[in-house]
Short mmCIF file of C-alpha atoms in Angstrom, two decimals:
data_model
loop_
_atom_site.label_atom_id
_atom_site.label_comp_id
_atom_site.label_asym_id
_atom_site.label_seq_id
_atom_site.Cartn_x
_atom_site.Cartn_y
_atom_site.Cartn_z
CA MET A 147 -19.64 -21.23 18.82
CA GLN A 148 -17.10 -19.63 21.13
CA THR A 149 -18.19 -16.46 22.86
CA LYS A 150 -15.58 -13.79 23.20
CA ALA A 151 -14.91 -12.93 26.82
CA THR A 152 -15.51 -9.36 27.82
CA THR A 153 -13.44 -7.49 30.33
CA SER A 154 -14.38 -4.22 31.96
CA GLU A 155 -12.15 -1.32 31.03
CA PRO A 156 -10.89 -0.72 34.60
CA ALA A 157 -9.91 -4.39 34.91
CA SER A 158 -7.99 -4.23 31.61
CA GLN A 159 -6.18 -1.14 32.78
CA MET A 160 -5.34 -2.80 36.08
CA LEU A 161 -4.00 -5.92 34.38
CA SER A 162 -1.73 -3.75 32.22
CA LEU A 163 -0.39 -2.10 35.36
CA LEU A 164 0.13 -5.44 37.09
CA ASN A 165 1.94 -6.94 34.12
CA ALA A 166 4.30 -3.98 33.76
CA CYS A 167 6.88 -5.90 35.82
CA LEU A 168 7.27 -8.29 32.87
CA SER A 169 7.99 -5.38 30.54
CA THR A 170 10.66 -4.12 32.90
CA GLN A 171 12.38 -7.49 32.94
CA ALA A 172 12.08 -7.89 29.17
CA LEU A 173 13.70 -4.50 28.64
CA HIS A 174 16.44 -5.38 31.12
CA VAL A 175 17.17 -8.60 29.25
CA ALA A 176 17.16 -6.79 25.90
CA ALA A 177 19.67 -4.29 27.27
CA ARG A 178 21.81 -7.02 28.80
CA LEU A 179 21.87 -9.01 25.57
CA GLY A 180 22.68 -5.88 23.57
CA ILE A 181 19.87 -6.40 21.07
CA ALA A 182 19.58 -2.72 20.13
CA ASP A 183 23.31 -2.53 19.43
CA GLU A 184 23.09 -5.66 17.29
CA LEU A 185 20.23 -4.18 15.24
CA LYS A 186 21.95 -0.84 14.75
CA ALA A 187 23.19 -1.83 11.28
CA GLY A 188 19.73 -2.86 10.07
CA PRO A 189 17.06 -5.60 10.19
CA ARG A 190 18.11 -9.09 11.26
CA GLY A 191 16.40 -12.46 11.12
CA ILE A 192 15.92 -14.37 14.36
CA VAL A 193 18.39 -17.14 13.46
CA GLU A 194 21.14 -14.67 12.60
CA LEU A 195 20.32 -12.54 15.65
CA SER A 196 20.26 -15.48 18.07
CA ALA A 197 23.65 -16.67 16.79
CA ALA A 198 25.14 -13.23 17.29
CA LEU A 199 23.72 -12.99 20.81
CA ASP A 200 24.35 -16.63 21.81
CA ALA A 201 20.66 -17.12 22.64
CA GLN A 202 18.09 -19.80 21.80
CA PRO A 203 16.19 -18.82 18.60
CA ASP A 204 12.75 -19.81 19.90
CA THR A 205 13.00 -18.05 23.25
CA LEU A 206 14.65 -14.99 21.75
CA ASP A 207 11.85 -14.78 19.18
CA ARG A 208 9.28 -14.85 21.98
CA LEU A 209 11.08 -11.97 23.72
CA MET A 210 11.29 -10.03 20.45
CA ARG A 211 7.57 -10.58 19.79
CA MET A 212 6.67 -9.18 23.19
CA LEU A 213 8.90 -6.13 22.76
CA ALA A 214 7.64 -5.57 19.23
CA GLY A 215 4.14 -5.51 20.71
CA ILE A 216 5.03 -2.50 22.85
CA GLY A 217 6.88 -0.65 20.12
CA VAL A 218 10.50 -1.34 21.05
CA PHE A 219 11.13 -3.25 17.81
CA SER A 220 9.17 -3.69 14.60
CA ALA A 221 8.67 -6.95 12.74
CA GLY A 222 8.99 -7.26 8.98
CA GLU A 223 6.91 -9.57 6.80
CA ASP A 224 10.11 -11.47 5.99
CA GLY A 225 10.56 -12.47 9.64
CA THR A 226 13.16 -9.86 10.46
CA TYR A 227 13.19 -7.43 13.35
CA GLN A 228 14.43 -3.85 13.31
CA LEU A 229 14.79 -0.95 15.70
CA THR A 230 12.16 1.71 16.31
CA PRO A 231 12.94 5.17 17.73
CA LEU A 232 11.87 3.76 21.10
CA GLY A 233 14.23 0.81 20.77
CA GLU A 234 17.13 3.08 19.86
CA THR A 235 17.15 4.33 23.45
CA LEU A 236 18.48 0.89 24.48
CA GLN A 237 21.64 1.33 22.39
CA THR A 238 24.86 1.75 24.35
CA ASP A 239 25.69 5.10 22.78
CA GLY A 240 23.57 8.08 21.93
CA PRO A 241 22.37 11.18 23.78
CA LYS A 242 18.99 9.62 24.62
CA SER A 243 20.26 6.21 25.74
CA VAL A 244 18.67 4.74 28.85
CA ARG A 245 20.42 1.37 28.53
CA ASP A 246 22.37 1.70 31.77
CA TRP A 247 19.18 2.29 33.74
CA ALA A 248 17.65 -0.77 32.09
CA LEU A 249 20.72 -2.77 33.13
CA TYR A 250 20.38 -1.54 36.72
CA ILE A 251 16.64 -1.47 37.38
CA GLY A 252 16.08 -5.11 36.42
CA ALA A 253 19.28 -6.56 37.86
CA ALA A 254 18.91 -9.26 40.52
CA ALA A 255 19.95 -7.16 43.53
CA PRO A 256 17.63 -4.18 42.93
CA TRP A 257 14.85 -6.50 41.77
CA SER A 258 14.89 -8.39 45.04
CA ALA A 259 14.79 -5.07 46.93
CA TRP A 260 11.69 -3.92 45.00
CA GLY A 261 9.99 -7.09 46.17
CA HIS A 262 10.10 -5.82 49.77
CA LEU A 263 7.82 -2.82 49.19
CA TYR A 264 5.11 -4.31 51.42
CA GLU A 265 7.50 -4.53 54.37
CA SER A 266 8.86 -1.07 53.57
CA VAL A 267 5.39 0.44 53.70
CA LYS A 268 4.62 -1.41 56.95
CA THR A 269 7.88 -0.60 58.73
CA GLY A 270 9.60 2.25 56.89
CA THR A 271 12.71 0.11 56.41
CA PRO A 272 14.16 0.41 52.88
CA GLY A 273 13.75 -2.61 50.64
CA PHE A 274 17.49 -2.65 50.00
CA VAL A 275 18.15 -3.02 53.72
CA LEU A 276 15.57 -5.78 54.01
CA ALA A 277 17.00 -7.65 51.01
CA HIS A 278 20.72 -7.05 51.48
CA GLY A 279 21.27 -5.72 54.99
CA MET A 280 22.42 -2.28 53.79
CA PRO A 281 21.09 0.75 51.88
CA THR A 282 21.64 1.20 48.16
CA TYR A 283 24.84 3.22 48.14
CA ASP A 284 26.59 0.98 50.64
CA PHE A 285 25.61 -2.02 48.52
CA LEU A 286 26.96 -0.35 45.38
CA GLU A 287 30.27 0.38 47.11
CA ALA A 288 30.62 -3.37 47.68
CA HIS A 289 29.48 -4.38 44.17
CA PRO A 290 31.45 -2.36 41.62
CA GLU A 291 30.01 -4.10 38.55
CA LEU A 292 26.46 -3.07 39.43
CA ALA A 293 27.74 0.33 40.55
CA ALA A 294 29.33 0.85 37.13
CA SER A 295 25.99 0.74 35.29
CA PHE A 296 24.36 2.84 38.03
CA ASN A 297 27.06 5.53 37.90
CA ARG A 298 27.05 5.58 34.10
CA TRP A 299 23.29 6.13 34.21
CA MET A 300 23.67 8.96 36.72
CA SER A 301 26.07 10.67 34.33
CA LYS A 302 23.91 9.94 31.28
CA GLN A 303 20.78 11.20 33.04
CA SER A 304 22.64 14.35 34.02
CA ASP A 305 23.73 14.82 30.41
CA GLN A 306 20.12 14.61 29.31
CA GLN A 307 18.98 17.22 31.86
CA ASN A 308 21.97 19.55 32.10
CA ALA A 309 21.10 21.80 29.18
CA ALA A 310 17.73 22.56 30.79
CA ILE A 311 19.46 23.49 34.05
CA VAL A 312 22.10 25.70 32.43
CA ASP A 313 19.47 27.40 30.29
CA ALA A 314 17.29 28.18 33.31
CA TYR A 315 19.90 29.80 35.57
CA ASP A 316 22.45 32.61 35.25
CA PHE A 317 25.80 31.36 36.58
CA SER A 318 27.78 34.38 35.33
CA LYS A 319 27.76 36.23 38.67
CA PHE A 320 29.82 33.53 40.40
CA GLN A 321 33.50 32.70 40.39
CA VAL A 322 33.74 29.21 41.90
CA VAL A 323 30.95 26.62 41.66
CA ALA A 324 31.06 23.50 43.84
CA ASP A 325 28.95 20.51 42.85
CA ILE A 326 28.23 18.65 46.09
CA GLY A 327 27.54 14.97 45.53
CA GLY A 328 28.27 15.72 41.90
CA GLY A 329 28.95 12.16 40.79
CA GLN A 330 31.32 11.93 37.87
CA GLY A 331 30.99 15.61 37.02
CA SER A 332 28.63 15.84 34.04
CA THR A 333 26.55 18.68 35.52
CA LEU A 334 29.59 20.68 36.56
CA ALA A 335 31.16 20.09 33.14
CA ALA A 336 28.06 21.54 31.45
CA VAL A 337 28.15 24.64 33.65
CA LEU A 338 31.87 25.25 33.14
CA ALA A 339 31.59 24.68 29.41
CA ARG A 340 28.87 27.34 29.12
CA TYR A 341 30.74 29.81 31.38
CA PRO A 342 34.49 29.86 30.55
CA SER A 343 35.32 32.29 33.37
CA LEU A 344 34.13 29.93 36.10
CA ARG A 345 36.18 27.52 38.16
CA GLY A 346 34.66 24.37 39.62
CA ILE A 347 34.95 21.90 42.47
CA LEU A 348 33.63 18.37 42.03
CA PHE A 349 32.91 16.80 45.42
CA ASP A 350 31.68 13.26 46.07
CA LYS A 351 32.85 9.97 47.55
CA PRO A 352 36.42 9.13 46.46
CA SER A 353 35.27 5.99 44.63
CA VAL A 354 32.77 8.05 42.61
CA VAL A 355 34.93 11.03 41.61
CA ALA A 356 37.67 8.62 40.54
CA GLY A 357 35.67 8.26 37.33
CA SER A 358 35.30 11.96 36.47
CA ALA A 359 35.59 11.44 32.70
CA PRO A 360 32.96 14.09 31.76
CA LEU A 361 35.34 16.82 32.92
CA ASP A 362 38.02 15.58 30.54
CA ALA A 363 35.58 15.02 27.69
CA SER A 364 34.29 18.60 27.99
CA GLY A 365 37.77 20.10 28.15
CA VAL A 366 37.15 21.80 31.50
CA ARG A 367 39.30 19.60 33.75
CA VAL A 368 42.00 22.28 33.96
CA ARG A 369 39.48 24.62 35.65
CA CYS A 370 38.20 22.07 38.13
CA ASP A 371 39.42 20.57 41.40
CA VAL A 372 38.24 17.03 42.11
CA VAL A 373 37.82 16.38 45.84
CA GLY A 374 36.78 13.17 47.56
CA GLY A 375 34.95 13.28 50.87
CA ASP A 376 31.73 12.86 52.83
CA MET A 377 29.16 15.64 52.46
CA LEU A 378 27.64 14.69 55.82
CA GLU A 379 30.92 15.67 57.50
CA ALA A 380 32.10 18.74 55.60
CA VAL A 381 32.20 20.30 52.13
CA PRO A 382 34.87 22.45 50.43
CA GLY A 383 34.77 26.06 51.56
CA GLU A 384 36.08 27.91 48.51
CA ALA A 385 32.88 28.21 46.44
CA ASP A 386 30.44 31.08 46.10
CA LEU A 387 27.74 28.80 44.62
CA TYR A 388 26.96 25.32 45.92
CA ILE A 389 25.01 23.04 43.58
CA ILE A 390 23.28 20.05 45.18
CA LYS A 391 21.66 18.09 42.37
CA ARG A 392 19.32 15.18 43.06
CA VAL A 393 21.18 14.38 46.26
CA LEU A 394 18.74 15.42 48.97
CA MET A 395 16.16 12.95 47.62
CA ILE A 396 18.31 10.07 48.89
CA CYS A 397 18.70 11.69 52.33
CA SER A 398 16.59 11.68 55.46
CA ASP A 399 15.43 15.10 56.66
CA ALA A 400 18.23 15.16 59.24
CA GLU A 401 20.86 14.24 56.62
CA ALA A 402 19.48 16.75 54.11
CA ALA A 403 19.59 19.51 56.71
CA THR A 404 23.18 18.53 57.59
CA VAL A 405 24.28 18.80 53.94
CA LEU A 406 22.66 22.23 53.68
CA LYS A 407 24.20 23.32 56.99
CA ASN A 408 27.65 22.23 55.81
CA CYS A 409 27.23 24.43 52.75
CA ALA A 410 25.74 27.32 54.77
CA ALA A 411 28.77 27.26 57.07
CA HIS A 412 30.83 28.69 54.18
CA MET A 413 28.21 31.06 52.78
CA ARG A 414 28.99 34.68 53.41
CA SER A 415 26.91 37.49 51.88
CA GLY A 416 26.41 36.98 48.16
CA ARG A 417 26.99 33.24 48.24
CA LYS A 418 24.14 30.94 47.24
CA VAL A 419 23.04 27.34 47.25
CA LEU A 420 21.19 25.87 44.27
CA VAL A 421 19.30 22.66 45.01
CA VAL A 422 18.23 20.76 41.89
CA GLU A 423 15.43 18.31 42.65
CA MET A 424 12.05 17.04 41.60
CA VAL A 425 9.28 18.56 43.72
CA MET A 426 6.27 16.52 44.79
CA PRO A 427 3.08 17.72 43.05
CA PRO A 428 -0.31 18.04 44.75
CA VAL A 429 -2.03 14.76 45.64
CA GLY A 430 -3.71 13.18 42.62
CA GLU A 431 -1.44 14.74 39.99
CA SER A 432 0.61 12.32 37.92
CA GLY A 433 4.27 12.67 37.09
CA PRO A 434 7.68 11.10 37.71
CA ALA A 435 8.02 12.53 41.22
CA THR A 436 5.44 10.20 42.77
CA THR A 437 7.09 7.11 41.26
CA PHE A 438 10.56 8.26 42.28
CA ASP A 439 9.27 8.79 45.81
CA ILE A 440 8.57 5.05 46.07
CA LEU A 441 12.00 4.31 44.60
CA MET A 442 13.53 6.48 47.35
CA LEU A 443 11.49 4.63 49.98
CA LEU A 444 12.97 1.35 48.77
CA ALA A 445 16.53 2.61 48.33
CA ASN A 446 17.63 4.56 51.40
CA LYS A 447 16.40 5.20 54.93
CA GLY A 448 14.53 8.49 54.96
CA GLY A 449 14.95 9.18 51.24
CA ARG A 450 11.96 10.93 49.67
CA ILE A 451 10.72 13.43 47.09
CA ARG A 452 9.68 16.57 48.96
CA THR A 453 7.08 19.27 48.52
CA GLU A 454 8.07 22.91 48.17
CA ALA A 455 6.90 23.52 51.74
CA GLU A 456 9.14 20.71 53.00
CA PHE A 457 12.12 22.24 51.17
CA ARG A 458 11.41 25.62 52.75
CA ALA A 459 11.47 23.98 56.17
CA LEU A 460 14.78 22.23 55.42
CA PHE A 461 16.35 25.46 54.22
CA ALA A 462 15.17 27.26 57.35
CA GLU A 463 16.61 24.55 59.60
CA ALA A 464 19.97 25.03 57.88
CA GLY A 465 19.91 28.80 58.35
CA LEU A 466 18.97 29.48 54.74
CA LYS A 467 16.08 31.23 53.04
CA LEU A 468 14.47 29.74 49.94
CA ASP A 469 14.41 32.78 47.67
CA ARG A 470 13.35 31.37 44.32
CA VAL A 471 11.84 28.22 42.82
CA ILE A 472 12.78 28.14 39.14
CA PRO A 473 11.16 25.66 36.74
CA THR A 474 13.17 23.97 33.99
CA ARG A 475 12.18 22.03 30.86
CA SER A 476 13.18 18.84 32.68
CA PRO A 477 11.55 17.07 35.64
CA ASN A 478 13.78 19.15 37.94
CA VAL A 479 13.24 22.54 39.51
CA LEU A 480 15.94 24.85 40.87
CA LEU A 481 15.61 25.95 44.50
CA GLU A 482 17.86 28.93 45.20
CA GLY A 483 18.77 29.76 48.78
CA THR A 484 20.79 32.41 50.58
CA PRO A 485 21.91 32.81 54.21
CA VAL A 486 19.29 34.25 56.54
#
């Protein structure tokens, strides 16, 4: 008679945490194969699905079984697989799609960087530098195919959070809003669409703003100037509100202070800066900020998720006062600053 092995609950929990890397890779492969798109029309058998995806039936079935076990797909009694609401987020289109992040997070170059966390913790050197000799954004500049999925995810993520930001803040008192490090313009597009009297400035690296499709899609391009440049050198001076969304988290303290100083240099009375970031919770509290802090450690030298006190110190160094910390119904908070 075989005796069933028993495992303590903490050990089971730890094994689930340790094996999470396999789930990440399985989701990356599912996104890369386009399984969710293939199942959009309805249930498919493994032979039909493998032919459509040019994959081996046996190995694809093993992948599908694993993902069905965590709720990404469901299995029918007739041997077919179909999408679940969770799996729908891996479709290419849709307001809740996270497919581009799945394509990026499990790709070979980032994956090798994550493997250097031990050395990053020991030395403070980002995993991307250890793996590839350069930080994340320099690597993406040199690898446009990987950058494409990353930049699409940045825009998609912004789309998913923008309504919460626009709902939480009154932009009506301003005339010109500049989005510093604004990517392809999805956040700025949301603000301009809600406030038809506003004009905007989208500012980021030339290679990034070259793909400013969200401005066209929202019909606000005519009210927006698109400017390429380096925020560590200077920013446009025509705005009375400067938005800096999820940019300072990739910067060292010195770089973050420089970006804020470059904005403060143009801020006369009545002008404001609005920093949109996650804020680190007290030690022991769970949430996305603590995980993203490790991602920042691996990605860029000095990048980090900061506490409210650390933001106050950065604002002060830049000659700004942190006036308000405004929660949103997203992981982000709004930190509003004015000149001292």
